[in-house]
Short mmCIF file of C-alpha atoms in Angstrom, two decimals:
data_model
loop_
_atom_site.label_atom_id
_atom_site.label_comp_id
_atom_site.label_asym_id
_atom_site.label_seq_id
_atom_site.Cartn_x
_atom_site.Cartn_y
_atom_site.Cartn_z
CA MET A 1 -5.26 -45.86 -48.20
CA GLY A 2 -6.67 -48.93 -50.00
CA ALA A 3 -3.62 -50.95 -48.97
CA GLN A 4 -4.19 -50.09 -45.29
CA LEU A 5 -7.84 -51.17 -45.52
CA ARG A 6 -6.76 -54.51 -47.01
CA VAL A 7 -4.34 -55.03 -44.09
CA TYR A 8 -7.14 -54.44 -41.57
CA LYS A 9 -9.49 -56.82 -43.36
CA ARG A 10 -6.81 -59.51 -43.52
CA ARG A 11 -6.14 -59.17 -39.79
CA ILE A 12 -9.87 -59.33 -39.01
CA ARG A 13 -10.18 -62.59 -40.98
CA SER A 14 -7.15 -64.03 -39.17
CA VAL A 15 -8.40 -63.07 -35.69
CA THR A 16 -11.90 -64.35 -36.51
CA ALA A 17 -10.46 -67.75 -37.45
CA THR A 18 -8.45 -67.82 -34.21
CA LYS A 19 -11.56 -66.89 -32.24
CA LYS A 20 -13.44 -69.87 -33.70
CA ILE A 21 -10.60 -72.21 -32.64
CA THR A 22 -10.38 -70.86 -29.09
CA LYS A 23 -14.17 -71.02 -28.70
CA ALA A 24 -14.17 -74.66 -29.81
CA MET A 25 -11.35 -75.48 -27.38
CA GLU A 26 -13.25 -73.72 -24.58
CA MET A 27 -16.36 -75.84 -25.25
CA ILE A 28 -14.33 -79.08 -25.41
CA ALA A 29 -12.59 -78.30 -22.11
CA ALA A 30 -15.94 -77.48 -20.47
CA SER A 31 -17.38 -80.85 -21.52
CA ARG A 32 -14.32 -82.70 -20.20
CA ILE A 33 -14.52 -81.00 -16.80
CA VAL A 34 -17.89 -82.63 -16.08
CA LYS A 35 -16.52 -86.10 -16.82
CA ALA A 36 -13.40 -85.48 -14.70
CA GLN A 37 -15.51 -84.23 -11.77
CA ARG A 38 -17.60 -87.41 -11.89
CA GLN A 39 -14.47 -89.56 -11.85
CA VAL A 40 -13.08 -87.64 -8.86
CA ALA A 41 -16.37 -88.10 -6.98
CA ALA A 42 -16.42 -91.82 -7.84
CA SER A 43 -12.82 -92.43 -6.68
CA THR A 44 -13.07 -90.56 -3.37
CA PRO A 45 -15.13 -93.13 -1.34
CA TYR A 46 -12.69 -95.95 -2.14
CA ALA A 47 -9.69 -93.84 -1.09
CA THR A 48 -11.53 -92.77 2.08
CA GLU A 49 -12.33 -96.34 3.10
CA LEU A 50 -8.74 -97.43 2.47
CA THR A 51 -7.52 -94.62 4.69
CA ARG A 52 -10.03 -95.69 7.35
CA ALA A 53 -8.69 -99.26 7.17
CA VAL A 54 -5.10 -98.07 7.50
CA THR A 55 -6.09 -95.96 10.50
CA ALA A 56 -7.76 -98.95 12.14
CA VAL A 57 -4.68 -101.12 11.68
CA ALA A 58 -2.28 -98.43 12.85
CA THR A 59 -4.24 -97.62 16.01
CA GLY A 60 -5.02 -101.24 16.81
CA SER A 61 -1.48 -102.59 16.64
CA THR A 62 2.09 -101.69 17.54
CA THR A 63 3.54 -102.95 14.25
CA LYS A 64 6.23 -100.79 12.68
CA HIS A 65 5.60 -100.41 8.97
CA ALA A 66 6.63 -98.01 6.19
CA LEU A 67 2.98 -97.07 5.74
CA THR A 68 2.50 -95.62 9.22
CA THR A 69 5.85 -95.45 11.06
CA GLU A 70 7.98 -92.32 11.06
CA VAL A 71 11.70 -92.83 10.48
CA GLU A 72 13.77 -91.26 13.24
CA SER A 73 16.27 -89.57 10.92
CA PRO A 74 14.94 -89.59 7.33
CA VAL A 75 17.65 -89.04 4.74
CA ARG A 76 15.88 -89.42 1.41
CA ALA A 77 12.45 -88.42 0.07
CA ALA A 78 10.60 -88.99 -3.20
CA VAL A 79 8.52 -86.19 -4.72
CA LEU A 80 5.91 -87.02 -7.36
CA LEU A 81 4.99 -83.96 -9.46
CA ILE A 82 1.86 -84.05 -11.65
CA THR A 83 1.78 -81.59 -14.57
CA SER A 84 0.12 -81.56 -17.99
CA ASP A 85 1.11 -83.05 -21.32
CA ARG A 86 -0.20 -79.98 -23.17
CA GLY A 87 -0.12 -76.22 -22.82
CA LEU A 88 -2.83 -73.60 -23.45
CA ALA A 89 -3.85 -73.83 -19.79
CA GLY A 90 -2.54 -70.57 -18.37
CA GLY A 91 -0.28 -71.04 -15.36
CA TYR A 92 -1.56 -74.54 -14.50
CA SER A 93 1.71 -76.47 -14.96
CA SER A 94 4.01 -73.64 -13.90
CA ASN A 95 2.14 -73.23 -10.59
CA ALA A 96 2.47 -76.96 -9.84
CA ILE A 97 6.17 -76.87 -10.73
CA LYS A 98 6.68 -73.85 -8.47
CA ALA A 99 5.01 -75.71 -5.58
CA ALA A 100 7.25 -78.74 -6.20
CA ASP A 101 10.35 -76.52 -6.22
CA GLN A 102 9.31 -75.02 -2.87
CA LEU A 103 8.77 -78.49 -1.40
CA THR A 104 12.12 -79.72 -2.73
CA GLU A 105 13.94 -76.74 -1.24
CA ARG A 106 12.26 -77.33 2.12
CA LEU A 107 13.17 -81.03 2.15
CA ARG A 108 16.76 -80.27 1.20
CA GLY A 109 16.85 -77.65 3.93
CA GLU A 110 15.95 -80.45 6.34
CA GLY A 111 19.00 -82.40 5.14
CA LYS A 112 17.17 -84.87 2.91
CA GLU A 113 18.08 -85.99 -0.59
CA VAL A 114 15.20 -85.68 -3.05
CA ASP A 115 14.33 -88.03 -5.91
CA SER A 116 12.00 -86.42 -8.47
CA TYR A 117 9.27 -88.39 -10.26
CA ILE A 118 7.40 -86.46 -12.96
CA VAL A 119 4.02 -86.96 -14.66
CA GLY A 120 3.36 -84.85 -17.77
CA ARG A 121 5.48 -83.49 -20.62
CA LYS A 122 5.50 -79.96 -19.21
CA GLY A 123 7.25 -81.07 -16.03
CA VAL A 124 9.63 -83.34 -17.92
CA SER A 125 10.56 -80.51 -20.32
CA TYR A 126 11.08 -78.08 -17.44
CA TYR A 127 13.43 -80.43 -15.58
CA GLY A 128 15.18 -81.49 -18.79
CA PHE A 129 15.86 -77.92 -19.88
CA ARG A 130 17.42 -77.17 -16.49
CA GLU A 131 19.34 -80.47 -16.55
CA ARG A 132 17.78 -81.69 -13.32
CA LYS A 133 17.89 -85.39 -12.57
CA ILE A 134 14.59 -87.28 -12.91
CA ALA A 135 14.25 -90.68 -11.26
CA GLU A 136 11.36 -91.66 -13.54
CA SER A 137 8.75 -89.96 -15.71
CA TRP A 138 5.43 -90.74 -17.40
CA THR A 139 3.60 -88.93 -20.20
CA GLY A 140 0.61 -89.30 -22.50
CA PHE A 141 -2.35 -89.77 -20.14
CA THR A 142 -2.74 -86.59 -18.07
CA ASP A 143 -5.94 -85.47 -19.85
CA ASN A 144 -7.79 -88.73 -19.15
CA PRO A 145 -5.96 -90.88 -16.56
CA THR A 146 -7.09 -94.40 -15.68
CA TYR A 147 -6.47 -96.60 -12.66
CA ALA A 148 -3.99 -98.59 -14.76
CA ASP A 149 -1.99 -95.39 -15.25
CA ALA A 150 -2.03 -94.80 -11.48
CA LYS A 151 -0.73 -98.34 -10.87
CA LYS A 152 2.05 -97.76 -13.41
CA VAL A 153 3.11 -94.57 -11.61
CA ALA A 154 2.76 -96.09 -8.13
CA ALA A 155 4.84 -99.24 -8.80
CA PRO A 156 8.36 -97.71 -8.70
CA LEU A 157 7.37 -95.43 -5.81
CA ILE A 158 6.15 -98.35 -3.70
CA GLU A 159 9.32 -100.25 -4.54
CA ALA A 160 11.44 -97.25 -3.47
CA VAL A 161 9.57 -97.01 -0.15
CA GLN A 162 10.09 -100.70 0.56
CA ARG A 163 13.84 -100.59 -0.22
CA ASP A 164 16.49 -99.58 2.25
CA THR A 165 17.90 -96.09 1.76
CA ALA A 166 21.38 -97.56 1.35
CA GLU A 167 20.06 -99.33 -1.76
CA GLY A 168 18.38 -96.24 -3.22
CA GLY A 169 15.16 -96.41 -1.22
CA VAL A 170 13.29 -93.49 0.32
CA ASP A 171 11.97 -92.72 3.79
CA GLU A 172 9.16 -90.39 2.68
CA LEU A 173 6.82 -90.07 -0.29
CA HIS A 174 5.36 -86.67 -1.22
CA ILE A 175 2.99 -85.72 -4.03
CA VAL A 176 2.41 -82.33 -5.65
CA PHE A 177 -0.69 -81.84 -7.80
CA THR A 178 -3.38 -79.26 -8.52
CA GLU A 179 -6.54 -79.72 -6.48
CA PHE A 180 -9.84 -78.94 -8.20
CA VAL A 181 -11.78 -76.62 -5.86
CA SER A 182 -14.25 -75.11 -8.33
CA MET A 183 -14.53 -74.06 -11.96
CA LEU A 184 -12.74 -70.82 -11.05
CA THR A 185 -10.30 -72.07 -8.39
CA GLN A 186 -7.59 -74.72 -8.74
CA THR A 187 -4.92 -74.84 -6.05
CA PRO A 188 -1.49 -76.56 -6.13
CA VAL A 189 -1.13 -78.74 -3.02
CA GLN A 190 1.71 -80.64 -1.36
CA ASN A 191 0.74 -83.86 0.44
CA ARG A 192 2.88 -86.40 2.21
CA LEU A 193 1.57 -89.85 1.30
CA LEU A 194 4.03 -91.92 3.33
CA PRO A 195 4.48 -92.38 6.16
CA LEU A 196 0.84 -91.57 6.80
CA SER A 197 0.16 -89.30 9.76
CA LEU A 198 -2.59 -90.81 11.95
CA GLU A 199 -4.05 -87.37 12.54
CA GLN A 200 -4.12 -86.72 8.80
CA ALA A 201 -5.60 -90.16 8.15
CA ALA A 202 -8.34 -89.61 10.73
CA GLU A 203 -9.20 -86.26 9.16
CA GLU A 204 -9.28 -87.67 5.61
CA SER A 205 -11.37 -90.69 6.57
CA GLY A 206 -13.76 -88.74 8.80
CA THR A 207 -12.81 -90.68 11.95
CA LYS A 208 -11.23 -87.76 13.82
CA GLY A 209 -12.46 -87.87 17.41
CA GLU A 210 -14.19 -91.20 16.77
CA ILE A 211 -13.44 -94.25 18.92
CA LEU A 212 -12.45 -97.07 16.59
CA PRO A 213 -13.35 -100.69 17.41
CA LEU A 214 -10.66 -103.24 18.28
CA PHE A 215 -9.70 -105.69 15.55
CA ASP A 216 -7.95 -109.04 15.34
CA PHE A 217 -5.64 -109.16 12.33
CA GLU A 218 -5.12 -112.34 10.33
CA PRO A 219 -2.52 -113.52 9.59
CA SER A 220 -0.89 -110.41 11.20
CA ALA A 221 -1.11 -106.64 11.29
CA GLU A 222 2.10 -106.41 9.28
CA ASP A 223 0.66 -108.62 6.51
CA VAL A 224 -2.48 -106.49 6.44
CA LEU A 225 -0.40 -103.33 6.09
CA ASP A 226 1.69 -104.97 3.35
CA ALA A 227 -1.56 -105.66 1.46
CA LEU A 228 -2.93 -102.15 2.07
CA LEU A 229 0.27 -100.27 1.13
CA PRO A 230 0.08 -100.62 -2.69
CA ARG A 231 -3.68 -100.08 -2.77
CA TYR A 232 -3.45 -97.00 -0.61
CA VAL A 233 -0.69 -95.41 -2.72
CA GLU A 234 -2.42 -96.33 -5.98
CA SER A 235 -5.77 -94.91 -4.87
CA ARG A 236 -4.21 -91.67 -3.68
CA ILE A 237 -2.21 -91.21 -6.88
CA TYR A 238 -5.28 -92.03 -8.97
CA ASN A 239 -7.35 -89.45 -7.10
CA ALA A 240 -4.55 -86.88 -7.55
CA LEU A 241 -4.36 -87.61 -11.29
CA LEU A 242 -8.12 -87.11 -11.61
CA GLN A 243 -7.99 -83.89 -9.58
CA ALA A 244 -5.14 -82.65 -11.77
CA ALA A 245 -7.02 -83.56 -14.97
CA ALA A 246 -10.13 -81.67 -13.84
CA SER A 247 -7.97 -78.69 -12.85
CA LYS A 248 -6.19 -78.71 -16.19
CA HIS A 249 -9.46 -78.72 -18.15
CA ALA A 250 -10.80 -75.89 -15.98
CA ALA A 251 -7.60 -73.89 -16.53
CA THR A 252 -7.81 -74.53 -20.29
CA ARG A 253 -11.43 -73.43 -20.37
CA ARG A 254 -10.60 -70.24 -18.50
CA ALA A 255 -7.59 -69.49 -20.73
CA MET A 256 -9.53 -70.17 -23.93
CA LYS A 257 -12.46 -68.03 -22.76
CA SER A 258 -10.04 -65.19 -22.08
CA ALA A 259 -8.47 -65.68 -25.51
CA THR A 260 -11.92 -65.71 -27.16
CA ASP A 261 -12.94 -62.52 -25.36
CA ASN A 262 -9.68 -60.82 -26.29
CA ALA A 263 -10.13 -61.88 -29.92
CA GLY A 264 -13.62 -60.35 -29.90
CA ASP A 265 -12.27 -57.09 -28.50
CA LEU A 266 -9.50 -57.06 -31.10
CA ILE A 267 -12.00 -57.66 -33.91
CA LYS A 268 -14.07 -54.69 -32.71
CA SER A 269 -10.99 -52.49 -32.56
CA LEU A 270 -9.82 -53.56 -36.02
CA SER A 271 -13.35 -53.04 -37.42
CA ARG A 272 -13.37 -49.47 -36.12
CA LEU A 273 -9.96 -48.84 -37.67
CA ALA A 274 -11.12 -50.39 -40.96
CA ASN A 275 -14.25 -48.23 -40.95
CA ALA A 276 -12.15 -45.13 -40.25
CA ALA A 277 -9.80 -46.07 -43.08
CA ARG A 278 -12.75 -46.63 -45.42
CA GLN A 279 -14.30 -43.28 -44.47
CA ALA A 280 -10.96 -41.53 -44.95
CA GLU A 281 -10.63 -43.18 -48.37
CA ILE A 282 -14.14 -42.07 -49.38
CA THR A 283 -13.48 -38.55 -48.08
CA GLN A 284 -10.26 -38.37 -50.06
CA GLU A 285 -12.00 -39.59 -53.23
CA ILE A 286 -14.76 -36.99 -52.77
CA SER A 287 -12.14 -34.28 -52.19
CA GLU A 288 -10.31 -35.34 -55.36
CA ILE A 289 -13.56 -35.29 -57.38
CA VAL A 290 -14.54 -31.87 -56.03
CA GLY A 291 -11.03 -30.56 -56.61
CA GLY A 292 -11.00 -31.92 -60.15
CA ALA A 293 -14.42 -30.45 -60.87
CA SER A 294 -13.32 -27.07 -59.49
CA ALA A 295 -10.14 -27.14 -61.54
CA LEU A 296 -12.12 -28.05 -64.68
CA ALA A 297 -14.59 -25.22 -63.99
CA ASP A 298 -11.74 -22.75 -63.52
CA ALA A 299 -10.10 -23.93 -66.74
CA THR A 300 -13.37 -23.63 -68.67
CA ALA A 301 -14.00 -20.14 -67.30
CA GLY A 302 -10.48 -19.08 -68.32
CA SER A 303 -10.88 -20.36 -71.88
CA GLU A 304 -14.17 -18.49 -72.33
CA LYS A 305 -12.44 -15.20 -71.52
#
């Protein structure tokens, strides 16, 4: 019985140590969420104004450009998937990967070839294990992305959009990331970045139903769109990276809180079992003492006769 009690005590110490770790990770994730939310809020106005500018150029000119013009028969699309570099975040990365798989299947069903671009070690590992081709990947900054990281990711995508499909270019650019809705809700979303739908642009920039002024473009509308293209893609990718980072921290906080609560419940259960084992051990010792005393009394009574 003593051996069983030692096993329970050892497990209680182990679970208690794990509980301290998960609680610390929960607090760290909670502190990072606030910073990520501030960065998302700070990046949104810039992206909104860029979208407004693109909308103004597209509605005020007849220029055909990769930023705003639909290709009649698109044959190739690029999909940028944003996952996490680390685990311990519940189904955060797996949900984003599932959304990307659904998008890829839909695009292939439309007769388009798909080039996959991956951010985060989880996505890279998933595609590598299944021997899927990756056009390009980036890792190491998903927890705290910067605008420089967004530019690094955007560069090959912009180049692919500007190339002809016969030379490996793409007609469409899609992005899959996890949108931060609240501390409890994070939703994987699929957005088409290019070509930009005017209706979508008007909705994002808040100009839907608004009559835009007429502009004169210098040196030309095409040159303006050429200048806006990289900035638009970079700002959208940066905002998506920030949204994904906030979502990842929220998912980590939720997973670590669940782990901490489960550890507490397990400690209570093990404590009850340890107490029961201790009581059984004491009861057995008392029974042995009483039995020994009774046997000694019987032996003494027999010898006196």
